[in-house]
DNA sequence: AACATTGAAGATAATATTGTCCGTTAATTG
DNA sequence: CAATTAACGGACAATATTATCTTCAATGTT
């Protein structure tokens, strides 16, 4: 469903939110350690998110990645789109070049419902809310030993 | 959502059904030509489907791929699982090793709904029915020029 | 029996994705 | 202002996916 990069991005961004809620900036080393993703690759994935202003970053000592009020409207869908493109959300699911209502592929009308739920999953809760649930211990970002 | 291989497989199997409904076996050359997929790669993708008895094949002159009554219960979900594995339908969508009801990832409960619709899309109509819709001109397997 | 046809299987190649490493740039601290 | 820290950016490497090609095995035709 999601690329490896997108999975890492989702976990990383939620983790960044948990820490920003406690007023801590986090470095890529800490992120990789906490959510069990390869550090350098995770850092690489976060760069386009910074460029797209979906998260913030600051260099130097005590620097790192963070989010604030300006990022409250950002959804996981925005994250996925920045990392994987929007192929999951639009275009023909079978790859037909001119698939449309008038010229539908066999899945054209069915895929609408799947995408509706997908959209719902990735936009109905704010990332902040997801982070709060992690802080509350209701959900987890990594294997608990 | 689907790998390239799975997209090809879906189109190929529906095409095979359209032709079997008219009592024609089809070769990989014809399949690739009709649904606009690379011929050799398409043939390769069909092999595991034959092995899993999701479609039939026969060698030699006038041979090719086909389906019959014994394949009427096969669903697109079976096809996807044979080609891509069942990662789309089960396991943690974020890749957590021990994600569960007791230890849920942030998307654990949300992904259920998406998978329900996905399941519905890939199992509610038989492949035969999808092929009939193609034969009727209601849907298409390739770009119409 | 010889030959042509078509799927099966394996080797190989091209491309995309995943992942690492290292030098550069920006920010903070002393 | 020098040293340190951490993101940024580009090069590079490993692996997976996509795609091709060649040989082999099975089947039908002449």
Tab-separated table of C-alpha atoms (C1' of nucleotides) in Angstrom:
chain	number	residue	atom	x	y	z
A	1	UNK	CA	0.000	0.000	0.000
A	2	UNK	CA	2.723	2.420	1.064
A	3	UNK	CA	6.341	2.408	-0.052
A	4	UNK	CA	8.942	1.743	2.589
A	5	UNK	CA	9.883	5.419	2.391
A	6	UNK	CA	6.291	6.476	3.049
A	7	UNK	CA	5.994	4.140	6.040
A	8	UNK	CA	9.150	5.629	7.495
A	9	UNK	CA	7.880	9.138	6.797
A	10	UNK	CA	4.570	8.526	8.566
A	11	UNK	CA	6.250	7.151	11.657
A	12	UNK	CA	8.909	9.854	11.646
A	13	UNK	CA	6.432	12.709	11.353
A	14	UNK	CA	4.227	11.355	14.119
A	15	UNK	CA	7.309	10.936	16.280
A	16	UNK	CA	8.413	14.499	15.554
A	17	UNK	CA	4.945	15.635	16.645
A	18	UNK	CA	5.155	13.732	19.921
A	19	UNK	CA	8.403	15.484	20.715
A	20	UNK	CA	7.351	18.911	19.529
A	21	UNK	CA	4.346	18.613	21.836
A	22	UNK	CA	6.912	18.404	24.618
A	23	UNK	CA	8.953	21.248	23.130
A	24	UNK	CA	11.836	19.108	21.962
A	25	UNK	CA	13.478	19.215	18.577
A	26	UNK	CA	14.737	15.851	17.377
A	27	UNK	CA	17.672	14.881	15.186
A	28	UNK	CA	17.610	12.178	12.541
A	29	UNK	CA	19.764	9.977	14.763
A	30	UNK	CA	17.193	10.035	17.533
A	31	UNK	CA	14.345	9.502	15.104
A	32	UNK	CA	15.953	6.481	13.504
A	33	UNK	CA	16.738	5.062	16.913
A	34	UNK	CA	13.253	5.525	18.306
A	35	UNK	CA	11.163	4.361	15.382
A	36	UNK	CA	13.666	1.744	14.192
A	37	UNK	CA	14.354	3.083	10.744
A	38	UNK	CA	17.719	3.488	9.010
A	39	UNK	CA	18.993	6.841	10.166
A	40	UNK	CA	20.511	8.234	6.974
A	41	UNK	CA	17.657	7.076	4.803
A	42	UNK	CA	15.130	8.560	7.194
A	43	UNK	CA	16.951	11.871	7.084
A	44	UNK	CA	16.849	11.769	3.300
A	45	UNK	CA	13.113	11.150	3.279
A	46	UNK	CA	12.497	14.075	5.609
A	47	UNK	CA	14.221	16.557	3.320
A	48	UNK	CA	11.390	16.908	0.783
A	49	UNK	CA	8.949	17.230	3.682
A	50	UNK	CA	10.922	20.181	4.973
A	51	UNK	CA	11.036	21.706	1.511
A	52	UNK	CA	7.265	21.288	1.209
A	53	UNK	CA	6.917	22.944	4.644
A	54	UNK	CA	5.136	19.910	6.061
A	55	UNK	CA	7.638	19.917	8.924
A	56	UNK	CA	10.302	22.366	10.058
A	57	UNK	CA	14.017	21.913	10.581
A	58	UNK	CA	16.859	23.900	11.962
A	59	UNK	CA	20.592	23.291	11.745
A	60	UNK	CA	23.271	23.447	14.366
A	61	UNK	CA	23.528	22.494	18.024
A	62	UNK	CA	20.171	21.738	19.585
A	63	UNK	CA	18.759	21.830	16.089
A	64	UNK	CA	16.679	19.134	14.479
A	65	UNK	CA	13.208	18.582	13.116
A	66	UNK	CA	10.084	20.042	14.655
A	67	UNK	CA	6.512	21.084	14.022
A	68	UNK	CA	4.442	23.944	15.368
A	69	UNK	CA	1.059	25.634	14.962
A	70	UNK	CA	1.824	26.300	11.306
A	71	UNK	CA	1.839	22.548	10.684
A	72	UNK	CA	-1.422	21.696	12.404
A	73	UNK	CA	-3.342	21.372	9.148
A	74	UNK	CA	-0.844	18.972	7.589
A	75	UNK	CA	-2.299	15.485	7.100
A	76	UNK	CA	-0.742	12.084	6.540
A	77	UNK	CA	-2.089	12.314	3.020
A	78	UNK	CA	0.124	15.344	2.443
A	79	UNK	CA	3.066	13.331	3.743
A	80	UNK	CA	2.332	10.377	1.457
A	81	UNK	CA	1.904	12.624	-1.544
A	82	UNK	CA	5.204	14.361	-0.854
A	83	UNK	CA	7.033	11.046	-0.595
A	84	UNK	CA	5.273	8.692	-3.028
A	85	UNK	CA	3.453	11.103	-5.321
A	86	UNK	CA	-0.300	10.985	-5.709
A	87	UNK	CA	-0.630	7.767	-7.684
A	88	UNK	CA	-2.383	6.157	-4.740
A	89	UNK	CA	-5.093	8.798	-4.736
A	90	UNK	CA	-5.660	9.536	-8.395
A	91	UNK	CA	-5.222	8.091	-11.841
A	92	UNK	CA	-6.191	4.670	-13.113
A	93	UNK	CA	-5.434	1.900	-10.638
A	94	UNK	CA	-4.606	-0.401	-13.555
A	95	UNK	CA	-2.475	2.164	-15.340
A	96	UNK	CA	-4.680	2.755	-18.382
A	97	UNK	CA	-3.604	5.977	-20.093
A	98	UNK	CA	-7.090	7.363	-20.753
A	99	UNK	CA	-9.255	5.739	-18.109
A	100	UNK	CA	-12.294	7.865	-17.290
A	101	UNK	CA	-16.009	7.746	-16.533
A	102	UNK	CA	-16.626	7.497	-20.256
A	103	UNK	CA	-13.841	5.010	-20.815
A	104	UNK	CA	-13.576	3.110	-17.558
A	105	UNK	CA	-11.271	0.244	-16.688
A	106	UNK	CA	-12.855	-2.742	-14.930
A	107	UNK	CA	-12.021	-1.301	-11.497
A	108	UNK	CA	-12.786	2.332	-12.229
A	109	UNK	CA	-16.012	2.658	-10.242
A	110	UNK	CA	-14.969	0.264	-7.498
A	111	UNK	CA	-11.713	1.979	-6.704
A	112	UNK	CA	-13.578	5.136	-5.732
A	113	UNK	CA	-14.802	3.532	-2.509
A	114	UNK	CA	-11.370	2.253	-1.595
A	115	UNK	CA	-9.911	5.692	-2.129
A	116	UNK	CA	-12.653	7.252	-0.047
A	117	UNK	CA	-11.699	5.107	2.943
A	118	UNK	CA	-8.035	5.672	2.259
A	119	UNK	CA	-8.600	9.395	2.207
A	120	UNK	CA	-10.600	9.137	5.394
A	121	UNK	CA	-7.841	7.169	7.089
A	122	UNK	CA	-5.203	9.711	6.124
A	123	UNK	CA	-7.071	12.963	6.678
A	124	UNK	CA	-9.722	12.542	9.365
A	125	UNK	CA	-7.362	12.635	12.313
A	126	UNK	CA	-4.699	15.308	12.542
A	127	UNK	CA	-1.134	14.129	12.887
A	128	UNK	CA	-1.094	15.992	16.185
A	129	UNK	CA	-3.985	13.863	17.408
A	130	UNK	CA	-2.184	10.688	16.303
A	131	UNK	CA	0.858	11.866	18.238
A	132	UNK	CA	-1.242	12.478	21.348
A	133	UNK	CA	-2.526	8.910	21.124
A	134	UNK	CA	1.054	7.694	21.000
A	135	UNK	CA	1.956	9.828	24.024
A	136	UNK	CA	-1.076	8.411	25.843
A	137	UNK	CA	0.140	4.900	25.145
A	138	UNK	CA	-2.947	4.092	23.096
A	139	UNK	CA	-0.885	3.383	19.980
A	140	UNK	CA	2.756	2.685	19.211
A	141	UNK	CA	5.399	3.709	16.684
A	142	UNK	CA	7.778	0.832	17.323
A	143	UNK	CA	7.875	-2.625	18.726
A	144	UNK	CA	7.571	-2.533	22.463
A	145	UNK	CA	9.936	-4.975	24.120
B	1	UNK	CA	-1.606	0.300	-4.673
B	2	UNK	CA	-0.733	-2.565	-7.004
B	3	UNK	CA	2.691	-3.411	-8.359
B	4	UNK	CA	3.179	-3.144	-12.085
B	5	UNK	CA	3.193	-6.940	-12.224
B	6	UNK	CA	-0.160	-7.131	-10.435
B	7	UNK	CA	-1.717	-4.565	-12.780
B	8	UNK	CA	-0.565	-6.600	-15.752
B	9	UNK	CA	-1.854	-9.791	-14.154
B	10	UNK	CA	-5.310	-8.328	-13.525
B	11	UNK	CA	-5.648	-7.128	-17.095
B	12	UNK	CA	-4.243	-10.342	-18.528
B	13	UNK	CA	-6.546	-12.598	-16.546
B	14	UNK	CA	-9.624	-10.581	-17.433
B	15	UNK	CA	-8.531	-10.692	-21.074
B	16	UNK	CA	-8.030	-14.459	-20.924
B	17	UNK	CA	-11.568	-14.720	-19.542
B	18	UNK	CA	-13.014	-12.655	-22.387
B	19	UNK	CA	-11.434	-15.020	-24.886
B	20	UNK	CA	-12.252	-18.216	-23.037
B	21	UNK	CA	-15.876	-17.097	-23.005
B	22	UNK	CA	-15.604	-17.239	-26.792
B	23	UNK	CA	-13.763	-20.559	-26.660
B	24	UNK	CA	-10.392	-19.202	-27.675
B	25	UNK	CA	-7.075	-19.933	-26.057
B	26	UNK	CA	-4.667	-17.010	-26.145
B	27	UNK	CA	-0.884	-16.864	-26.332
B	28	UNK	CA	1.306	-14.447	-24.420
B	29	UNK	CA	2.038	-12.610	-27.660
B	30	UNK	CA	-1.633	-11.889	-28.231
B	31	UNK	CA	-2.170	-10.939	-24.603
B	32	UNK	CA	0.706	-8.476	-24.588
B	33	UNK	CA	-0.505	-6.999	-27.851
B	34	UNK	CA	-4.101	-6.564	-26.762
B	35	UNK	CA	-3.627	-5.207	-23.269
B	36	UNK	CA	-0.410	-3.301	-24.081
B	37	UNK	CA	1.927	-5.030	-21.701
B	38	UNK	CA	5.451	-6.293	-22.389
B	39	UNK	CA	4.971	-9.754	-23.815
B	40	UNK	CA	7.775	-11.692	-22.146
B	41	UNK	CA	7.205	-10.080	-18.786
B	42	UNK	CA	3.503	-10.785	-18.978
B	43	UNK	CA	4.216	-14.422	-19.759
B	44	UNK	CA	6.504	-14.571	-16.752
B	45	UNK	CA	3.842	-13.142	-14.473
B	46	UNK	CA	1.280	-15.690	-15.667
B	47	UNK	CA	3.452	-18.657	-14.730
B	48	UNK	CA	2.807	-18.561	-10.984
B	49	UNK	CA	-0.895	-18.134	-11.729
B	50	UNK	CA	-0.840	-21.348	-13.732
B	51	UNK	CA	1.054	-23.085	-10.951
B	52	UNK	CA	-1.540	-21.914	-8.442
B	53	UNK	CA	-4.265	-23.171	-10.800
B	54	UNK	CA	-5.818	-19.719	-11.042
B	55	UNK	CA	-5.701	-20.052	-14.822
B	56	UNK	CA	-4.925	-22.933	-17.180
B	57	UNK	CA	-2.317	-23.260	-19.898
B	58	UNK	CA	-1.441	-25.728	-22.601
B	59	UNK	CA	1.662	-25.929	-24.755
B	60	UNK	CA	2.037	-26.455	-28.450
B	61	UNK	CA	0.246	-25.303	-31.574
B	62	UNK	CA	-3.100	-23.758	-30.809
B	63	UNK	CA	-2.067	-23.815	-27.165
B	64	UNK	CA	-2.106	-20.866	-24.820
B	65	UNK	CA	-3.784	-19.657	-21.660
B	66	UNK	CA	-7.414	-20.288	-20.825
B	67	UNK	CA	-9.966	-20.556	-18.045
B	68	UNK	CA	-12.973	-22.791	-17.604
B	69	UNK	CA	-15.662	-23.722	-15.058
B	70	UNK	CA	-12.965	-24.830	-12.621
B	71	UNK	CA	-11.752	-21.226	-12.432
B	72	UNK	CA	-15.082	-19.536	-11.817
B	73	UNK	CA	-14.460	-19.037	-8.103
B	74	UNK	CA	-11.091	-17.376	-8.607
B	75	UNK	CA	-11.114	-13.714	-7.595
B	76	UNK	CA	-8.860	-10.786	-8.384
B	77	UNK	CA	-7.757	-10.986	-4.772
B	78	UNK	CA	-6.381	-14.461	-5.459
B	79	UNK	CA	-4.522	-13.045	-8.438
B	80	UNK	CA	-3.020	-10.183	-6.438
B	81	UNK	CA	-1.984	-12.494	-3.644
B	82	UNK	CA	-0.290	-14.852	-6.084
B	83	UNK	CA	1.648	-12.006	-7.686
B	84	UNK	CA	2.341	-9.519	-4.870
B	85	UNK	CA	1.855	-11.635	-1.779
B	86	UNK	CA	-0.713	-10.730	0.846
B	87	UNK	CA	0.968	-7.685	2.333
B	88	UNK	CA	-1.827	-5.511	0.990
B	89	UNK	CA	-4.450	-7.502	2.873
B	90	UNK	CA	-2.781	-8.374	6.139
B	91	UNK	CA	-0.010	-7.338	8.457
B	92	UNK	CA	0.802	-3.890	9.785
B	93	UNK	CA	0.457	-1.172	7.173
B	94	UNK	CA	3.376	0.670	8.760
B	95	UNK	CA	5.527	-2.429	9.026
B	96	UNK	CA	5.615	-2.771	12.822
B	97	UNK	CA	6.765	-6.270	13.729
B	98	UNK	CA	4.250	-6.912	16.500
B	99	UNK	CA	1.340	-4.653	15.655
B	100	UNK	CA	-1.933	-5.987	17.080
B	101	UNK	CA	-5.180	-5.009	18.766
B	102	UNK	CA	-3.285	-4.933	22.025
B	103	UNK	CA	-0.277	-3.168	20.560
B	104	UNK	CA	-1.688	-1.107	17.702
B	105	UNK	CA	0.143	1.246	15.371
B	106	UNK	CA	-1.489	4.628	14.760
B	107	UNK	CA	-3.308	3.320	11.670
B	108	UNK	CA	-4.206	-0.103	13.007
B	109	UNK	CA	-7.936	0.439	13.454
B	110	UNK	CA	-8.333	2.749	10.483
B	111	UNK	CA	-6.745	0.424	7.971
B	112	UNK	CA	-9.431	-2.153	8.617
B	113	UNK	CA	-11.998	-0.081	6.728
B	114	UNK	CA	-9.700	0.477	3.790
B	115	UNK	CA	-9.020	-3.230	3.566
B	116	UNK	CA	-12.717	-3.976	3.772
B	117	UNK	CA	-13.368	-1.882	0.666
B	118	UNK	CA	-10.303	-3.273	-1.028
B	119	UNK	CA	-11.529	-6.773	-0.340
B	120	UNK	CA	-14.930	-5.848	-1.623
B	121	UNK	CA	-13.475	-4.411	-4.823
B	122	UNK	CA	-11.443	-7.529	-5.489
B	123	UNK	CA	-13.914	-10.244	-4.524
B	124	UNK	CA	-17.476	-9.036	-5.016
B	125	UNK	CA	-17.537	-9.435	-8.775
B	126	UNK	CA	-16.262	-12.601	-10.387
B	127	UNK	CA	-13.522	-12.214	-12.963
B	128	UNK	CA	-15.929	-13.762	-15.422
B	129	UNK	CA	-18.406	-10.967	-14.756
B	130	UNK	CA	-15.664	-8.368	-15.247
B	131	UNK	CA	-14.821	-10.037	-18.565
B	132	UNK	CA	-18.461	-9.926	-19.652
B	133	UNK	CA	-18.512	-6.202	-18.940
B	134	UNK	CA	-15.458	-5.800	-21.157
B	135	UNK	CA	-17.113	-7.846	-23.919
B	136	UNK	CA	-20.224	-5.672	-23.563
B	137	UNK	CA	-18.120	-2.568	-24.067
B	138	UNK	CA	-18.994	-1.263	-20.601
B	139	UNK	CA	-15.364	-1.255	-19.486
B	140	UNK	CA	-11.974	-1.422	-21.188
B	141	UNK	CA	-8.645	-3.203	-20.761
B	142	UNK	CA	-6.614	-0.891	-22.973
B	143	UNK	CA	-6.649	2.569	-24.382
B	144	UNK	CA	-9.222	2.859	-27.114
B	145	UNK	CA	-7.936	4.873	-30.064
C	1	DA	C1'	9.192	-39.288	-37.411
C	2	DA	C1'	10.208	-34.548	-38.464
C	3	DC	C1'	8.721	-30.034	-37.798
C	4	DA	C1'	6.404	-26.036	-36.132
C	5	DT	C1'	4.220	-23.820	-32.234
C	6	DT	C1'	3.773	-22.303	-27.675
C	7	DG	C1'	4.491	-22.314	-22.559
C	8	DA	C1'	8.354	-23.074	-18.917
C	9	DA	C1'	12.605	-21.884	-16.941
C	10	DG	C1'	16.845	-19.688	-16.315
C	11	DA	C1'	20.268	-16.158	-17.350
C	12	DT	C1'	20.936	-11.556	-18.053
C	13	DA	C1'	20.001	-6.551	-18.320
C	14	DA	C1'	17.816	-2.078	-17.202
C	15	DT	C1'	15.646	0.740	-13.916
C	16	DA	C1'	13.729	2.046	-9.433
C	17	DT	C1'	13.909	1.782	-4.675
C	18	DT	C1'	16.273	1.424	-0.569
C	19	DG	C1'	20.198	2.477	1.997
C	20	DT	C1'	25.083	4.442	3.192
C	21	DC	C1'	28.792	7.783	3.238
C	22	DC	C1'	31.028	12.054	3.062
C	23	DG	C1'	31.844	16.856	2.289
C	24	DT	C1'	29.283	21.394	2.764
C	25	DT	C1'	26.424	24.762	4.946
C	26	DA	C1'	24.035	26.957	8.693
C	27	DA	C1'	23.497	27.686	13.516
C	28	DT	C1'	25.005	27.668	18.412
C	29	DT	C1'	28.384	27.793	22.024
C	30	DG	C1'	32.494	29.081	24.273
D	1	DC	C1'	36.155	33.885	15.842
D	2	DA	C1'	37.044	28.959	16.421
D	3	DA	C1'	34.967	24.726	17.399
D	4	DT	C1'	31.063	21.908	17.440
D	5	DT	C1'	26.654	20.337	16.047
D	6	DA	C1'	23.189	18.874	12.902
D	7	DA	C1'	20.663	19.416	8.519
D	8	DC	C1'	21.635	19.467	3.440
D	9	DG	C1'	23.257	17.612	-0.893
D	10	DG	C1'	25.488	14.679	-3.863
D	11	DA	C1'	27.856	10.465	-4.898
D	12	DC	C1'	27.822	5.806	-4.337
D	13	DA	C1'	26.233	0.919	-3.194
D	14	DA	C1'	22.929	-2.820	-2.438
D	15	DT	C1'	18.657	-4.824	-3.425
D	16	DA	C1'	14.173	-5.349	-5.650
D	17	DT	C1'	11.397	-4.771	-9.510
D	18	DT	C1'	10.674	-4.656	-14.239
D	19	DA	C1'	11.899	-6.403	-18.639
D	20	DT	C1'	14.347	-9.190	-22.320
D	21	DC	C1'	16.494	-13.150	-24.410
D	22	DT	C1'	17.694	-17.863	-25.108
D	23	DT	C1'	17.174	-22.669	-24.456
D	24	DC	C1'	14.207	-26.469	-23.252
D	25	DA	C1'	9.970	-29.227	-22.958
D	26	DA	C1'	5.467	-30.360	-24.421
D	27	DT	C1'	1.873	-30.652	-27.912
D	28	DG	C1'	-0.156	-30.855	-32.362
D	29	DT	C1'	0.385	-31.157	-37.535
D	30	DT	C1'	2.083	-33.046	-41.753
